[in-house]
Amino acid sequence: MEMSGKEIKHIGLRVDMESYGKLRYIARYEWRTINSQVYHLIRASILEFEREHGPIPLEETDALR
């Protein structure tokens, strides 16, 4: 899923300093920004869920807008 040219939803995220530091370490290790690392993890979670449960119908996610 490419973000350019599509609607982008901004979300705020609060994390404890230890988790933030470790996430920053992993992101740097994988040559990503923290934002792109979080996006990568979100996408991986969605793909894993859909492999186990099938595709998530987009019409059900439209109600969240």
Coordinates of N, CA and C in Angstrom, one line a residue:
M1 N 0.9 -1.2 0.0 CA 0.0 0.0 0.0 C 0.9 1.2 0.0
E2 N 0.8 2.0 -1.0 CA 1.6 3.2 -1.2 C 0.8 4.4 -0.6
M3 N 1.4 5.3 0.1 CA 0.7 6.4 0.7 C 0.6 7.7 -0.2
S4 N 1.5 7.8 -1.1 CA 1.5 9.0 -2.0 C 0.2 9.0 -2.8
G5 N -0.4 10.2 -2.8 CA -1.6 10.4 -3.7 C -2.9 9.9 -3.0
K6 N -2.8 9.3 -1.8 CA -4.0 8.8 -1.1 C -4.2 9.6 0.1
E7 N -5.4 9.5 0.6 CA -5.7 10.1 1.9 C -4.9 9.5 3.0
I8 N -4.3 10.4 3.8 CA -3.5 10.0 4.9 C -4.1 10.4 6.2
K9 N -4.2 9.5 7.1 CA -4.8 9.7 8.5 C -3.7 9.9 9.5
H10 N -3.7 11.1 10.1 CA -2.7 11.3 11.2 C -3.2 10.8 12.5
I11 N -2.3 10.0 13.2 CA -2.7 9.5 14.5 C -1.6 9.9 15.5
G12 N -2.1 10.2 16.7 CA -1.1 10.5 17.7 C -0.8 9.2 18.5
L13 N 0.4 9.0 19.0 CA 0.7 7.8 19.7 C 1.6 8.1 20.9
R14 N 1.2 7.6 22.0 CA 2.0 7.9 23.2 C 2.6 6.5 23.6
V15 N 3.9 6.6 23.9 CA 4.7 5.4 24.3 C 5.6 5.8 25.4
D16 N 5.9 4.8 26.3 CA 6.9 5.1 27.3 C 8.3 5.3 26.7
M17 N 9.2 5.9 27.5 CA 10.5 6.2 26.9 C 11.3 5.0 26.6
E18 N 11.2 3.9 27.4 CA 12.0 2.7 27.1 C 11.5 2.1 25.7
S19 N 10.2 2.0 25.5 CA 9.7 1.5 24.2 C 10.1 2.4 23.1
Y20 N 10.1 3.7 23.3 CA 10.5 4.7 22.3 C 11.9 4.5 21.9
G21 N 12.8 4.4 22.9 CA 14.2 4.2 22.7 C 14.5 2.9 21.9
K22 N 13.8 1.9 22.2 CA 14.0 0.6 21.6 C 13.5 0.6 20.1
L23 N 12.3 1.3 20.0 CA 11.8 1.4 18.6 C 12.7 2.3 17.7
R24 N 13.3 3.3 18.3 CA 14.2 4.2 17.6 C 15.5 3.4 17.2
Y25 N 15.9 2.5 18.1 CA 17.1 1.7 17.8 C 16.8 0.8 16.6
I26 N 15.6 0.1 16.7 CA 15.3 -0.8 15.6 C 15.1 -0.1 14.3
A27 N 14.5 1.1 14.3 CA 14.3 1.9 13.1 C 15.6 2.3 12.5
R28 N 16.5 2.7 13.3 CA 17.8 3.1 12.8 C 18.6 1.9 12.2
Y29 N 18.5 0.8 12.9 CA 19.1 -0.4 12.5 C 18.6 -0.9 11.1
E30 N 17.3 -0.7 10.8 CA 16.7 -1.0 9.6 C 16.7 0.1 8.6
W31 N 17.4 1.2 8.9 CA 17.5 2.4 8.0 C 16.1 3.0 7.7
R32 N 15.3 3.1 8.7 CA 14.0 3.7 8.6 C 13.9 4.9 9.6
T33 N 12.9 5.8 9.4 CA 12.5 6.7 10.4 C 11.6 6.0 11.4
I34 N 11.4 6.6 12.5 CA 10.5 6.0 13.5 C 9.1 5.9 12.8
N35 N 8.7 7.0 12.1 CA 7.3 7.0 11.5 C 7.2 5.8 10.5
S36 N 8.3 5.6 9.6 CA 8.2 4.6 8.6 C 8.3 3.2 9.3
Q37 N 9.0 3.1 10.5 CA 9.0 1.8 11.2 C 7.7 1.5 11.8
V38 N 7.0 2.5 12.4 CA 5.7 2.2 12.9 C 4.7 1.8 11.8
Y39 N 4.8 2.5 10.6 CA 3.9 2.2 9.5 C 4.2 0.7 9.0
H40 N 5.5 0.4 9.0 CA 5.9 -1.0 8.6 C 5.3 -2.0 9.5
L41 N 5.3 -1.7 10.8 CA 4.8 -2.7 11.8 C 3.3 -2.8 11.7
I42 N 2.6 -1.7 11.4 CA 1.2 -1.7 11.2 C 0.8 -2.5 10.0
R43 N 1.5 -2.3 8.9 CA 1.3 -3.1 7.7 C 1.5 -4.6 7.9
A44 N 2.6 -4.9 8.6 CA 2.9 -6.3 8.9 C 1.8 -7.0 9.8
S45 N 1.2 -6.2 10.7 CA 0.2 -6.7 11.5 C -1.1 -6.9 10.7
I46 N -1.4 -6.0 9.8 CA -2.6 -6.2 9.0 C -2.4 -7.4 8.1
L47 N -1.3 -7.6 7.5 CA -1.0 -8.7 6.6 C -1.1 -10.0 7.3
E48 N -0.6 -10.1 8.5 CA -0.7 -11.3 9.4 C -2.1 -11.6 9.7
F49 N -2.9 -10.6 10.1 CA -4.3 -10.8 10.5 C -5.1 -11.3 9.3
E50 N -4.8 -10.7 8.1 CA -5.6 -11.1 6.9 C -5.2 -12.5 6.4
R51 N -3.9 -12.9 6.6 CA -3.5 -14.3 6.3 C -4.3 -15.3 7.2
E52 N -4.5 -14.9 8.4 CA -5.2 -15.8 9.3 C -6.7 -15.8 9.2
H53 N -7.3 -14.6 9.0 CA -8.7 -14.4 9.0 C -9.3 -14.0 7.7
G54 N -8.5 -13.8 6.6 CA -9.1 -13.4 5.4 C -9.0 -11.9 5.3
P55 N -9.3 -11.4 4.0 CA -9.2 -9.9 3.8 C -10.2 -9.2 4.7
I56 N -9.8 -8.0 5.1 CA -10.7 -7.1 5.9 C -11.5 -6.3 4.9
P57 N -12.9 -6.4 5.0 CA -13.7 -5.7 4.0 C -13.6 -4.2 4.2
L58 N -13.3 -3.5 3.2 CA -13.1 -2.0 3.3 C -14.4 -1.3 3.7
E59 N -15.5 -1.8 3.3 CA -16.8 -1.2 3.6 C -17.0 -1.1 5.2
E60 N -16.4 -2.1 5.9 CA -16.5 -2.0 7.3 C -15.6 -1.0 8.0
T61 N -14.5 -0.7 7.3 CA -13.5 0.3 7.8 C -14.0 1.7 7.5
D62 N -14.9 1.9 6.5 CA -15.4 3.2 6.1 C -16.1 3.9 7.2
A63 N -16.8 3.1 8.1 CA -17.5 3.7 9.2 C -16.7 4.4 10.2
L64 N -15.4 4.1 10.2 CA -14.4 4.7 11.1 C -14.0 6.1 10.7
R65 N -14.3 6.6 9.5 CA -13.8 7.9 9.0 C -14.6 9.0 9.7

